[in-house]
Every structure is written in structure tokens, then in C-alpha cells.
């Protein structure tokens, strides 16, 4: 059968196109190609070998054999001298041309970036390029001279870089004997079968015209067949690959396997084609030419009898329509090894693990929350964690006086879009998934270091049903247990159950450049930007590109599987820097970027050479891991000029070895030097058809981006002219007349007074729901509540049933109003008749320091004493194991110890004013039971103990404090205070120790 011809029409605007490397073309060699190659070979032989040989034989050595004397320089220029000068010029020209040939051959064979420029060799290098291309045309296609996008590292040797790759076949051993199967299917290429009679037997006569079939071709060079290219060649539109997929899905192939993913096809498979397919590679059935053998006829006869498609089930997809939207078909995949597909999906029993990955629960709506963040669990977890750290930092700065006048600060309550975004982060975040990913990668690095093995180059990671699949650039041997080899040697897989058994390890993050791009079915793709051997380009509308760039920048800046990195933003994102000022930086233009990256590229090359490393990966494990080799990821949203793109491509050609990655925007998809081209559509699809990828893109639209930044800015202790408020969000009546109907004790063991204990297994959920509502008097979104109670998701009817039970349990106030209410924004709130001891504690301290206690010493002392009596221990001290995990996102766990410490310090100062040191010590010890790490309390305890003039007691406190400090030692301020109060404390502690 004739070989296929893969031409990519330049006029098609529908799909992204590879520019450098070029779209794959595979064609038969003609006699003209052979003649051109022979002439090119002769020309290269003459110019590279013949010229120096002729010069050596005919002229000899043109330069003097010794240092010329003054007399020699004053002699006349003879013909011989002129010929020697001309010979030197020819030698220089030959050296330049030979250098051009070597540069072009290296670029053609490696396919990395664009060829380097030989100084002053414009026309000469162009001639060398044409000769090299003509010579290599016979041995390989044009596509095989560029990075094999479908060859995930199979052709990488030494320092040769392949392009970003995509996944191979499904995990699970379907391709354990891949090479043998490829050889057998290659022998079956000629089996293009006669199927007319067989198809008639199966009832397919209703179809229009003769049935046409195509057999998937074996790999040729670096090119692999794909449904997209088959549709492009034989249907005129690559996007019609879904029609071919629908016609052949789940049908038994000659090798016994089935087509289950559009992105996974294998050489030798038979594809039934739509009726309007055309092209010389197709076989029509019945076969009028009689060119197929009986064996081939039997194969297609058997294939036609498989599945409902043979009885007309696929006819609907055959009628020439252009965009069948069935069954989540993903981009046209490549046959054989090295293609882009999603790892195997888990069974329905594992849906619980995958539920959180989608960021949404069952139901058709999101209650007004931003879907972009609900569907980005890793991004949401990173943002939520970074926001919590920022708020805690502000709280500690306030408490310890770093920000004057803000002691007792309450974080501002967001409103509007910022509140919706905060709720979406709480619902969509998957901190457990981030923790498992981080632990798994670090544990892998530690295991490899223990075996003295280098880290493999990882192009991408797939999260599928809780399992982690790492996609390697090339086979790297057997993975360390409990990791397993995936569908082939370029995949390492770790099951979720094994990942959950990992503990924290002290090693550098091995792959900090991983970032989420989107989802394909239930699988989430993370691309390792720093491993891409070249530029990754992204085309599409400006707003759509900006949403993808913002998502990538925000996740890289806040993710939990990186130690440190630099993220340079150009052409966008100046407002994003508050997310992570230590990671994010913004440059004004491409020229500034080029200057920066040229300097850094030189510096990294020198540093790697001086350290004796081949790449940054070898510096992240083993004895050299202290260097860390943090990545530098460049996000350039604006399309560069042709010259700027050329300079970027030169920098990117060696970037993967140096830990530098480039993601560059392109208006038309035609970016010179791009190793991998993607397109974001207005519908939110991320397309890379030559990689077989079609994802639901992860995006951060402008509105959500601004709201996220607002949350971080408001959390900054330096923000705002007046600073955050010091007033608690909910004040209660602390007089006798303000006795609540329901009183919940949260500070210490959880108790509820005023309600009967609910019966049944729902009791624990009702108590947890009430605790969450009590800690958020401003209101709780229903989805935030259900996400907190059921982190792995729950259906709407289960949530509503719980809310009804909660309403019935809380009951009504005497005026008939329900104690569980819904405000105008749809958020759940509690009536003022339900109060917690934390509400009372905050109100007492506020009244003592900013209310009646300011003018009355007696009132202040009584209020502070009453407040400290309420403190019975940590927040929800007896909470059951595995529940109340939402507290990790709450700042109240940090607020409560600081609030208790403030109360203890205020009461201690109250007693010391009257020289009641024992009372002050009693108050400080009570506060230390809840806030044992607060340095301020220990300082005041030392001063109060010193005021008793009891040296032995002071020594005991100093010894206790030193024992608590452990190996880290005492803080400098504490040591200075002890030196002042007890100069001999070091000797005393040493004697006790």
C-alpha cells in the first residue's frame, strides 16, 4: 500500500501549527530527491574535503615556517607571495564554511531551537543549510530533523534534547511487549483488507457508497500516525478526528485490543473512515482492484463484525459533519511509542479520590462561586495556603509590635468578588493532594540519592484518580519502590495508597517547575516548564491567553511542591506580585528580559561547569543538593518580534539543562523557535493537536485575578492608611441580661449548653457544622460548609438534608425566627441568641482595653480575670481524629493563643501595678497553658518572678525555659533578659542539664 503523505494546509485557521519544528511531513522519495542528495553530497565532499586536500597538495603550507625578519618584510611581493596570501584567505573561507556545515548538521540532527549563527557567514551558512537539508532528505523526512513531539525522549542520547513530550500508552502493562508488537504490525502494513462482502453480512448496506478503511501506519523516523493527521489528510480537517474515533471506539482490533482513547492508537489497527474520506491510502470495500489478500479480507471482515458500529451505530458520525462532540474524545494521538495520551482512568470505586480534583460537587450550579477556581484544586490550595501564611504573618507582626498600634488586630472580612473568591478557594482547594504530590516527589528524590542515581528528566506529570504518573524524557531504569514502571519504561507510577504512607523527608524539591495546564477527563496534566528543551508558545485571543498566563504564574508562585524559584513576568502580571513578592518579579519589556536572561544563562552555565554537573537535576540530589539549583521560569505574554524570538530561541535551546523555562504568547500561533505550540480557544480548550492533547484549560480570568490579589493586599499588615480594625467581628452582651439561648464552649473541650444532644450518626456532623458557623459569624457559603464536612465531595441532597437537621436541632427563637438563617447572598448565618465562649472572650478583652475598662481600673481587672477564666485549653481540644480538618485553613488557631497571651499580659500588668507579683505569675501561667510558645509571656514571667526576689524560683523558670528551647537555643532577646535578671543562669542551666 502506498505510504501516507502528511501535509498540513497552511490555510486552516482552526488548529495550532508547529513552526519550528515544522509540521510533520512524510512522503515517498522521488528520483529527483536522490539526484539532489547525490549532488549535495558531492558538493559537500568537494568543499569540505576536496578544497583543503587540493590546497595541501598544490600549494602546501602558505605561512612562514619561522618568525619573519625585517629583511623578509622589506622584500618585493612576488607572485608566490600573492598566491600564499590568497591561500590563507581560502583556508579561512573553508574553515568558516566547515563551521557552518557542522552547525547546520548539529541543528538538523538535534532539532533543538534554531541553528546557531556563525559570525560573518550569512550567504555561506545559507548554502551549507541547503546542502545539508538536501543530503539528509534521503535518509529522513523534514520532520525527523526536528524535535519529535510524539517521541517522548525515545531518541534522546547524551545532550541531545527532544521536545516536550506527552504521555505514552495507558498505564497497566498494555504495551509490555511494545517493540515486538511494533515489528509485527509493521509487517501487516500491506494488509489493507477487502471488506465489502463482510460489511454486507453485518447489515451495513444502508451506508452511502463503498466503505473505506485505513490501517494505522508504523512509526517512520520520529513521526507517528495520529487521528488528527489522518482526518487532516483524508477529510480535509483535523478536527474531524472525532468522527473517526466515534466510528471505531471500543471495536476489537486485529491484535485483540480496543480503541478507548482518541489519543491512543497503535500501528496495524484498522480504522473505518467516514463516507466522504478520500486519498490514495484508503482501501474501499468491496475492493474492485483485488489487491488485498484473503488474510487481509478476513481481518477487516472480523473487524466489521465488532461493536454496534457495524450495525449502523457509527453512521451518525459518518455523514460528513465536522465536529461530533462525543464521549470526551481527546486530540489525535500518535501510533506506536511516544505519543500523548491520558494515563489509565480509575474505576468508579475510586471516584471519591477524583471528586476533589474536579473542584466541584454534583449539581448543575456553583451558587455563584467562580468555576475557574473550583476546578483548579492545586492552584486553589496554593493560594489558600499562601493567604493563610500572609494573614498569620500580619497577625504576628501586630502582636509582637512590628506594626505599631495594631495589637489585637482582626483580619478584614472580604466582601463582593473577594468573598466569592475566598469561598471558591475553600471549596476547590485540595491541600491533601498537594501534600501527597510534594511528599511523593521528595521521597523519590531521596530514594534515588540513596542509590546514587541521578534524577530522571521529567517532562510532565499526570494525576489520575489519586495516582501519580511521571512521564520521563527517556527510560531511566527501574524506579525505586514503591514506585512502579507504568505502561512502558518512560513512565513511573505511584499509587495513592503508597503515597499516603510516605513521611516528610529533608531533601530538595526535585521538580519545582511542574505547573497545571488543565484536565483531560479525570486526569490532570502538570507540565514541567523547566524541562522543556525550547520555547512553549501559547496562541489565542489576548484575554484567553492572559487567563492561562495568570493561572500559571499564580500556581508557580504559591505551589506547595517547590522550595524556591524565580518567576519573571513580562507583558502582564504587574499586579500579581503581592501573591509572592519573593518569587514573582515584573520586567517592563522584552529587551530587558533578553539582557537579564543572557546574563543569567552565562552565569548558570559557568556555575554548572564549575560544580561539575551536567544539568541542574544532578545538583538537586546527593552531596550537592545544598545548592538547590532553583528554577527560573519566564512567562512572556506579549508576542516578541522576529529578532527577539530568534534570540529567545537561542537562549532556550540550552535552557532545560540550566533549569530555565520559557512560556511565550503568540497572537497567530506562528512563533519562530517554538518547540511546542499550544492554542487556547474561547471555549476554554487548550489544544496541542500534534501532541494529541485537548484539555479543559486551567485559567484565572481577570475578575478572579483581581479578587485574589485584593485578598492578599488586604492581608498585608502595611496595607491601608488606617490599618486593619481592632474590633471583633461579633460583640455580645456580657451583662446578666445578655444570657444566650444556646452557649457553645469551643476554647478547650467542645460543649454545648441549651440544646439536647442529637441522636444518631449525624451528631458529630451537626456539632462540626455548628462550630464552623460559630467561627464565622459573618456567614458561611453552603458549599464551603459541605466542603468542610465532606472534603471528598457530597451530593446536593445529602447537604440539604444535613442543613434541615441542623435547622431542626437549633430550633427557633421565642419570636419565632429560625436560629439558622440564610442572608441575602445565600450564606448561612446564626442568630445572635447562639453564642460561643470565644465570642465572649473577644468581647471581654475588647471591653477591658477599649471600652469601660479604659476609664475604670476595677472594671478592667474584673473583665480581664473573667476572660482568662474562660480559657480551658486549645481550640476544640477534644476534636476527633480525622475531623475538623478545615481548621488548617483558619486563622483562629493562631489568633486564639495570641489573644490569650494579650489577656495574660494585660492582667499581669494590672497586678504588677499594685506589686502583686504572685497574682501576676498566676495569670501568666494560666495564659502559658494555651500559648506556651509566646516569648512575651515568658519575658513577663521572668520579670514577675524576679520581682519576688526568690532566686531559686527564678533559676527554675530559667531552666524550664532553656529546656523548652531545645537544640535551637534561647532567642537573643530572652538571653539578654536573663543576663540582666540572672547573670549566672548559664552555669545554673549547665549544672541542671
Short mmCIF file of C-alpha atoms in Angstrom, two decimals, residues 114-444:
data_model
loop_
_atom_site.label_atom_id
_atom_site.label_comp_id
_atom_site.label_asym_id
_atom_site.label_seq_id
_atom_site.Cartn_x
_atom_site.Cartn_y
_atom_site.Cartn_z
CA UNK A 114 17.29 27.33 15.65
CA UNK A 115 20.81 26.80 14.26
CA UNK A 116 23.50 28.93 15.81
CA UNK A 117 24.92 31.78 13.76
CA UNK A 118 28.48 31.62 12.52
CA UNK A 119 29.88 35.18 12.60
CA UNK A 120 30.00 36.84 9.18
CA UNK A 121 28.68 33.77 7.37
CA UNK A 122 25.25 34.81 6.12
CA UNK A 123 25.29 33.53 2.47
CA UNK A 124 27.81 30.83 3.35
CA UNK A 125 25.63 29.41 6.12
CA UNK A 126 22.57 29.54 3.87
CA UNK A 127 24.44 27.47 1.25
CA UNK A 128 25.54 24.99 3.92
CA UNK A 129 21.97 24.73 5.19
CA UNK A 130 20.58 23.94 1.74
CA UNK A 131 23.24 21.33 1.03
CA UNK A 132 22.77 19.62 4.40
CA UNK A 133 18.97 19.60 4.01
CA UNK A 134 19.22 18.12 0.50
CA UNK A 135 21.61 15.43 1.70
CA UNK A 136 19.53 14.44 4.73
CA UNK A 137 16.31 14.39 2.71
CA UNK A 138 17.04 10.86 1.53
CA UNK A 139 17.65 9.41 4.99
CA UNK A 140 14.91 11.21 6.93
CA UNK A 141 11.90 13.38 6.46
CA UNK A 142 11.94 17.04 7.25
CA UNK A 143 10.00 16.32 10.38
CA UNK A 144 12.53 13.80 11.57
CA UNK A 145 15.17 16.53 11.64
CA UNK A 146 13.18 18.47 14.20
CA UNK A 147 12.27 17.58 17.78
CA UNK A 148 9.90 14.62 17.78
CA UNK A 149 6.89 15.92 19.67
CA UNK A 150 5.44 12.46 19.74
CA UNK A 151 8.75 10.87 20.79
CA UNK A 152 8.84 11.45 24.50
CA UNK A 153 12.55 11.17 24.80
CA UNK A 154 12.98 7.90 22.92
CA UNK A 155 15.57 9.45 20.64
CA UNK A 156 17.45 11.38 23.30
CA UNK A 157 21.07 10.42 23.76
CA UNK A 158 23.69 12.35 25.58
CA UNK A 159 22.99 16.04 25.48
CA UNK A 160 20.53 15.80 22.60
CA UNK A 161 17.25 17.39 23.59
CA UNK A 162 13.84 16.23 22.47
CA UNK A 163 10.84 18.42 22.66
CA UNK A 164 8.26 18.48 25.35
CA UNK A 165 6.61 15.23 25.24
CA UNK A 166 3.34 13.82 26.08
CA UNK A 167 2.24 10.63 27.64
CA UNK A 168 2.59 7.24 26.07
CA UNK A 169 0.07 4.45 26.24
CA UNK A 170 -2.21 3.70 29.13
CA UNK A 171 -0.60 2.55 32.37
CA UNK A 172 -1.25 -1.04 33.21
CA UNK A 173 1.05 -3.05 31.01
CA UNK A 174 -0.88 -2.88 27.74
CA UNK A 175 2.39 -2.30 25.93
CA UNK A 176 4.75 -4.56 27.82
CA UNK A 177 6.00 -6.06 24.55
CA UNK A 178 5.86 -2.88 22.56
CA UNK A 179 8.85 -3.49 20.31
CA UNK A 180 7.70 -6.96 19.31
CA UNK A 181 4.21 -5.69 18.61
CA UNK A 182 5.55 -2.80 16.54
CA UNK A 183 7.57 -5.21 14.43
CA UNK A 184 4.61 -7.48 13.84
CA UNK A 185 2.28 -4.64 12.95
CA UNK A 186 4.86 -3.20 10.58
CA UNK A 187 4.72 -6.44 8.64
CA UNK A 188 0.96 -6.05 8.46
CA UNK A 189 1.03 -2.64 6.78
CA UNK A 190 0.28 -4.25 3.42
CA UNK A 191 -2.85 -5.83 4.83
CA UNK A 192 -5.39 -3.30 3.62
CA UNK A 193 -8.38 -5.55 3.57
CA UNK A 194 -11.34 -6.25 1.35
CA UNK A 195 -14.42 -5.73 3.45
CA UNK A 196 -17.37 -5.16 1.16
CA UNK A 197 -18.84 -8.63 1.42
CA UNK A 198 -18.19 -8.81 5.15
CA UNK A 199 -19.80 -5.43 5.69
CA UNK A 200 -22.83 -6.51 3.73
CA UNK A 201 -23.16 -9.51 6.04
CA UNK A 202 -23.32 -7.20 9.08
CA UNK A 203 -26.13 -5.10 7.73
CA UNK A 204 -24.09 -2.11 6.71
CA UNK A 205 -25.68 -1.74 3.30
CA UNK A 206 -27.59 1.30 4.41
CA UNK A 207 -24.47 3.42 4.28
CA UNK A 208 -23.89 5.59 1.28
CA UNK A 209 -21.17 4.44 -1.12
CA UNK A 210 -18.48 1.86 -0.50
CA UNK A 211 -17.00 1.50 2.96
CA UNK A 212 -13.46 2.83 3.31
CA UNK A 213 -10.76 1.72 5.70
CA UNK A 214 -7.36 2.93 6.78
CA UNK A 215 -4.63 0.99 8.58
CA UNK A 216 -2.56 2.85 11.19
CA UNK A 217 1.00 3.14 9.95
CA UNK A 218 4.07 2.15 11.96
CA UNK A 219 6.46 4.89 13.12
CA UNK A 220 8.77 6.33 10.48
CA UNK A 221 11.72 8.27 11.82
CA UNK A 222 10.32 10.43 14.60
CA UNK A 223 6.85 10.61 13.14
CA UNK A 224 3.92 8.62 14.47
CA UNK A 225 0.47 8.40 12.98
CA UNK A 226 -2.39 10.25 14.68
CA UNK A 227 -6.13 10.53 14.21
CA UNK A 228 -5.74 14.29 13.78
CA UNK A 229 -3.37 13.86 10.83
CA UNK A 230 -5.48 11.08 9.30
CA UNK A 231 -8.51 13.40 9.43
CA UNK A 232 -6.41 16.25 8.03
CA UNK A 233 -5.26 14.17 5.06
CA UNK A 234 -8.42 12.26 4.23
CA UNK A 235 -11.24 14.50 5.50
CA UNK A 236 -9.66 17.92 4.94
CA UNK A 237 -9.99 19.00 8.59
CA UNK A 238 -8.00 17.66 11.53
CA UNK A 239 -10.81 18.49 13.94
CA UNK A 240 -12.91 15.75 12.34
CA UNK A 241 -10.77 13.14 14.10
CA UNK A 242 -13.69 12.69 16.49
CA UNK A 243 -15.78 11.21 13.67
CA UNK A 244 -13.14 8.55 13.09
CA UNK A 245 -12.97 7.95 16.81
CA UNK A 246 -16.74 7.52 17.11
CA UNK A 247 -16.81 5.06 14.20
CA UNK A 248 -14.13 2.85 15.76
CA UNK A 249 -14.45 3.31 19.51
CA UNK A 250 -14.43 0.07 21.55
CA UNK A 251 -14.21 -2.17 18.49
CA UNK A 252 -11.89 -5.18 18.67
CA UNK A 253 -8.73 -4.63 16.64
CA UNK A 254 -6.68 -7.38 14.92
CA UNK A 255 -4.32 -7.56 17.92
CA UNK A 256 -7.24 -8.06 20.34
CA UNK A 257 -7.16 -4.59 21.91
CA UNK A 258 -9.71 -1.80 21.58
CA UNK A 259 -9.72 1.91 20.83
CA UNK A 260 -10.74 3.57 24.10
CA UNK A 261 -8.99 6.95 23.81
CA UNK A 262 -8.77 9.09 20.70
CA UNK A 263 -5.25 9.95 21.72
CA UNK A 264 -4.15 6.30 21.79
CA UNK A 265 -3.81 4.35 18.55
CA UNK A 266 -1.41 1.59 17.63
CA UNK A 267 0.30 0.55 14.39
CA UNK A 268 -1.62 -2.11 12.48
CA UNK A 269 -5.03 -1.09 13.77
CA UNK A 270 -7.84 -0.72 11.25
CA UNK A 271 -9.89 2.49 11.16
CA UNK A 272 -13.22 2.65 9.39
CA UNK A 273 -13.48 6.05 7.72
CA UNK A 274 -16.43 8.40 7.09
CA UNK A 275 -18.06 8.09 3.68
CA UNK A 276 -16.55 11.30 2.32
CA UNK A 277 -12.97 10.23 3.08
CA UNK A 278 -10.61 10.47 0.15
CA UNK A 279 -6.99 9.72 -0.68
CA UNK A 280 -4.86 7.02 -2.21
CA UNK A 281 -4.00 5.38 1.13
CA UNK A 282 -7.59 4.27 1.73
CA UNK A 283 -8.94 0.87 0.78
CA UNK A 284 -12.55 0.74 -0.37
CA UNK A 285 -14.69 -2.32 0.27
CA UNK A 286 -15.66 -4.08 -1.92
CA UNK A 287 -12.18 -3.86 -3.40
CA UNK A 288 -12.56 -3.58 -7.20
CA UNK A 289 -8.82 -3.89 -7.76
CA UNK A 290 -8.50 -7.20 -5.92
CA UNK A 291 -5.20 -6.02 -4.45
CA UNK A 292 -5.83 -7.31 -0.94
CA UNK A 293 -5.14 -10.85 0.18
CA UNK A 294 -7.55 -13.31 1.68
CA UNK A 295 -5.95 -12.84 5.07
CA UNK A 296 -6.50 -9.10 4.85
CA UNK A 297 -10.10 -9.66 3.83
CA UNK A 298 -10.67 -11.87 6.87
CA UNK A 299 -9.15 -9.24 9.19
CA UNK A 300 -11.47 -6.47 8.06
CA UNK A 301 -14.38 -8.91 7.87
CA UNK A 302 -13.80 -9.74 11.54
CA UNK A 303 -13.31 -6.06 12.39
CA UNK A 304 -16.59 -5.10 10.71
CA UNK A 305 -18.46 -7.56 12.91
CA UNK A 306 -17.29 -5.91 16.16
CA UNK A 307 -19.38 -3.47 18.15
CA UNK A 308 -22.59 -1.64 17.40
CA UNK A 309 -20.76 0.49 14.88
CA UNK A 310 -21.01 -2.29 12.33
CA UNK A 311 -24.80 -2.25 12.58
CA UNK A 312 -25.00 1.46 11.89
CA UNK A 313 -24.15 2.82 15.29
CA UNK A 314 -21.39 4.82 13.78
CA UNK A 315 -23.30 6.01 10.74
CA UNK A 316 -24.35 9.11 12.57
CA UNK A 317 -20.76 10.18 12.83
CA UNK A 318 -20.13 9.33 9.21
CA UNK A 319 -22.33 11.73 7.42
CA UNK A 320 -19.68 14.32 6.79
CA UNK A 321 -20.40 16.52 9.80
CA UNK A 322 -17.43 18.38 11.15
CA UNK A 323 -17.50 18.36 14.92
CA UNK A 324 -19.09 15.41 16.60
CA UNK A 325 -18.84 16.09 20.32
CA UNK A 326 -18.99 12.56 21.67
CA UNK A 327 -17.51 10.76 24.57
CA UNK A 328 -14.79 13.22 25.61
CA UNK A 329 -12.61 12.31 22.64
CA UNK A 330 -9.18 13.82 23.08
CA UNK A 331 -6.74 15.15 20.48
CA UNK A 332 -5.42 12.98 17.70
CA UNK A 333 -2.89 10.66 19.17
CA UNK A 334 0.16 9.05 17.72
CA UNK A 335 0.56 5.43 16.96
CA UNK A 336 3.25 3.34 18.46
CA UNK A 337 5.61 4.50 21.13
CA UNK A 338 5.93 8.11 22.11
CA UNK A 339 2.52 9.73 21.95
CA UNK A 340 0.36 11.95 24.07
CA UNK A 341 -2.47 10.29 25.93
CA UNK A 342 -4.06 10.30 29.32
CA UNK A 343 -2.96 7.65 31.81
CA UNK A 344 -5.49 4.96 32.60
CA UNK A 345 -8.64 6.01 34.40
CA UNK A 346 -9.65 4.56 37.70
CA UNK A 347 -12.79 2.57 38.22
CA UNK A 348 -15.92 4.08 39.63
CA UNK A 349 -14.98 2.94 43.10
CA UNK A 350 -12.18 5.49 43.10
CA UNK A 351 -14.42 8.40 42.25
CA UNK A 352 -14.10 9.70 45.77
CA UNK A 353 -10.45 10.44 45.25
CA UNK A 354 -11.06 12.10 41.92
CA UNK A 355 -14.02 14.11 43.16
CA UNK A 356 -11.88 16.81 44.73
CA UNK A 357 -9.67 17.06 41.68
CA UNK A 358 -12.54 18.49 39.70
CA UNK A 359 -13.19 21.11 42.33
CA UNK A 360 -16.95 20.69 42.13
CA UNK A 361 -19.70 18.61 43.61
CA UNK A 362 -22.68 17.09 41.95
CA UNK A 363 -25.22 19.57 40.80
CA UNK A 364 -25.57 21.91 37.90
CA UNK A 365 -24.57 25.17 39.54
CA UNK A 366 -21.89 26.64 41.73
CA UNK A 367 -24.03 29.00 43.87
CA UNK A 368 -22.32 31.99 42.27
CA UNK A 369 -18.76 30.88 43.03
CA UNK A 370 -16.07 31.20 40.34
CA UNK A 371 -15.86 27.92 38.42
CA UNK A 372 -12.27 28.66 37.37
CA UNK A 373 -11.06 28.21 40.95
CA UNK A 374 -13.47 25.42 41.81
CA UNK A 375 -11.89 23.36 39.03
CA UNK A 376 -8.27 24.13 39.98
CA UNK A 377 -7.65 22.24 43.25
CA UNK A 378 -3.85 22.55 43.24
CA UNK A 379 -3.92 26.25 42.38
CA UNK A 380 -6.64 26.90 44.99
CA UNK A 381 -4.68 25.02 47.65
CA UNK A 382 -1.55 27.02 46.89
CA UNK A 383 -3.36 30.35 47.02
CA UNK A 384 -5.22 29.40 50.19
CA UNK A 385 -2.03 28.29 51.92
CA UNK A 386 -0.15 31.42 50.88
CA UNK A 387 -3.05 33.61 52.00
CA UNK A 388 -3.13 31.89 55.39
CA UNK A 389 0.61 32.44 55.83
CA UNK A 390 0.24 36.09 54.89
CA UNK A 391 -2.54 36.58 57.42
CA UNK A 392 -0.60 34.82 60.16
CA UNK A 393 2.44 36.93 59.41
CA UNK A 394 0.33 40.06 59.73
CA UNK A 395 -1.14 38.77 62.97
CA UNK A 396 2.27 38.00 64.49
CA UNK A 397 3.68 41.34 63.40
CA UNK A 398 0.75 43.02 65.04
CA UNK A 399 1.03 41.03 68.26
CA UNK A 400 4.79 41.41 68.62
CA UNK A 401 4.77 45.12 67.90
CA UNK A 402 6.34 45.05 64.42
CA UNK A 403 3.41 47.16 63.29
CA UNK A 404 2.74 49.77 65.88
CA UNK A 405 -0.69 50.25 67.33
CA UNK A 406 -2.29 47.14 65.85
CA UNK A 407 -2.25 44.73 68.76
CA UNK A 408 -5.38 42.61 68.76
CA UNK A 409 -5.83 43.12 65.03
CA UNK A 410 -8.67 41.25 63.39
CA UNK A 411 -8.17 40.32 59.72
CA UNK A 412 -10.56 42.20 57.45
CA UNK A 413 -13.64 40.37 56.27
CA UNK A 414 -13.67 40.31 52.45
CA UNK A 415 -16.73 41.40 50.53
CA UNK A 416 -18.05 41.17 46.98
CA UNK A 417 -15.89 39.33 44.45
CA UNK A 418 -13.13 38.86 47.02
CA UNK A 419 -15.53 36.98 49.32
CA UNK A 420 -16.73 34.78 46.44
CA UNK A 421 -13.14 34.01 45.50
CA UNK A 422 -12.24 33.17 49.10
CA UNK A 423 -15.19 30.79 49.26
CA UNK A 424 -14.17 29.23 45.94
CA UNK A 425 -10.65 28.69 47.30
CA UNK A 426 -12.07 26.97 50.38
CA UNK A 427 -14.30 24.73 48.28
CA UNK A 428 -11.91 23.97 45.45
CA UNK A 429 -8.62 23.56 47.34
CA UNK A 430 -7.12 20.10 47.67
CA UNK A 431 -4.34 20.52 50.26
CA UNK A 432 -4.13 16.77 50.75
CA UNK A 433 -3.40 16.32 47.04
CA UNK A 434 -0.67 18.95 47.22
CA UNK A 435 0.83 17.30 50.29
CA UNK A 436 0.89 13.88 48.64
CA UNK A 437 2.42 15.27 45.45
CA UNK A 438 5.12 17.08 47.38
CA UNK A 439 5.96 14.13 49.63
CA UNK A 440 5.98 11.70 46.71
CA UNK A 441 8.39 13.77 44.62
CA UNK A 442 10.75 14.47 47.52
CA UNK A 443 10.70 10.84 48.62
CA UNK A 444 11.55 9.78 45.07
#
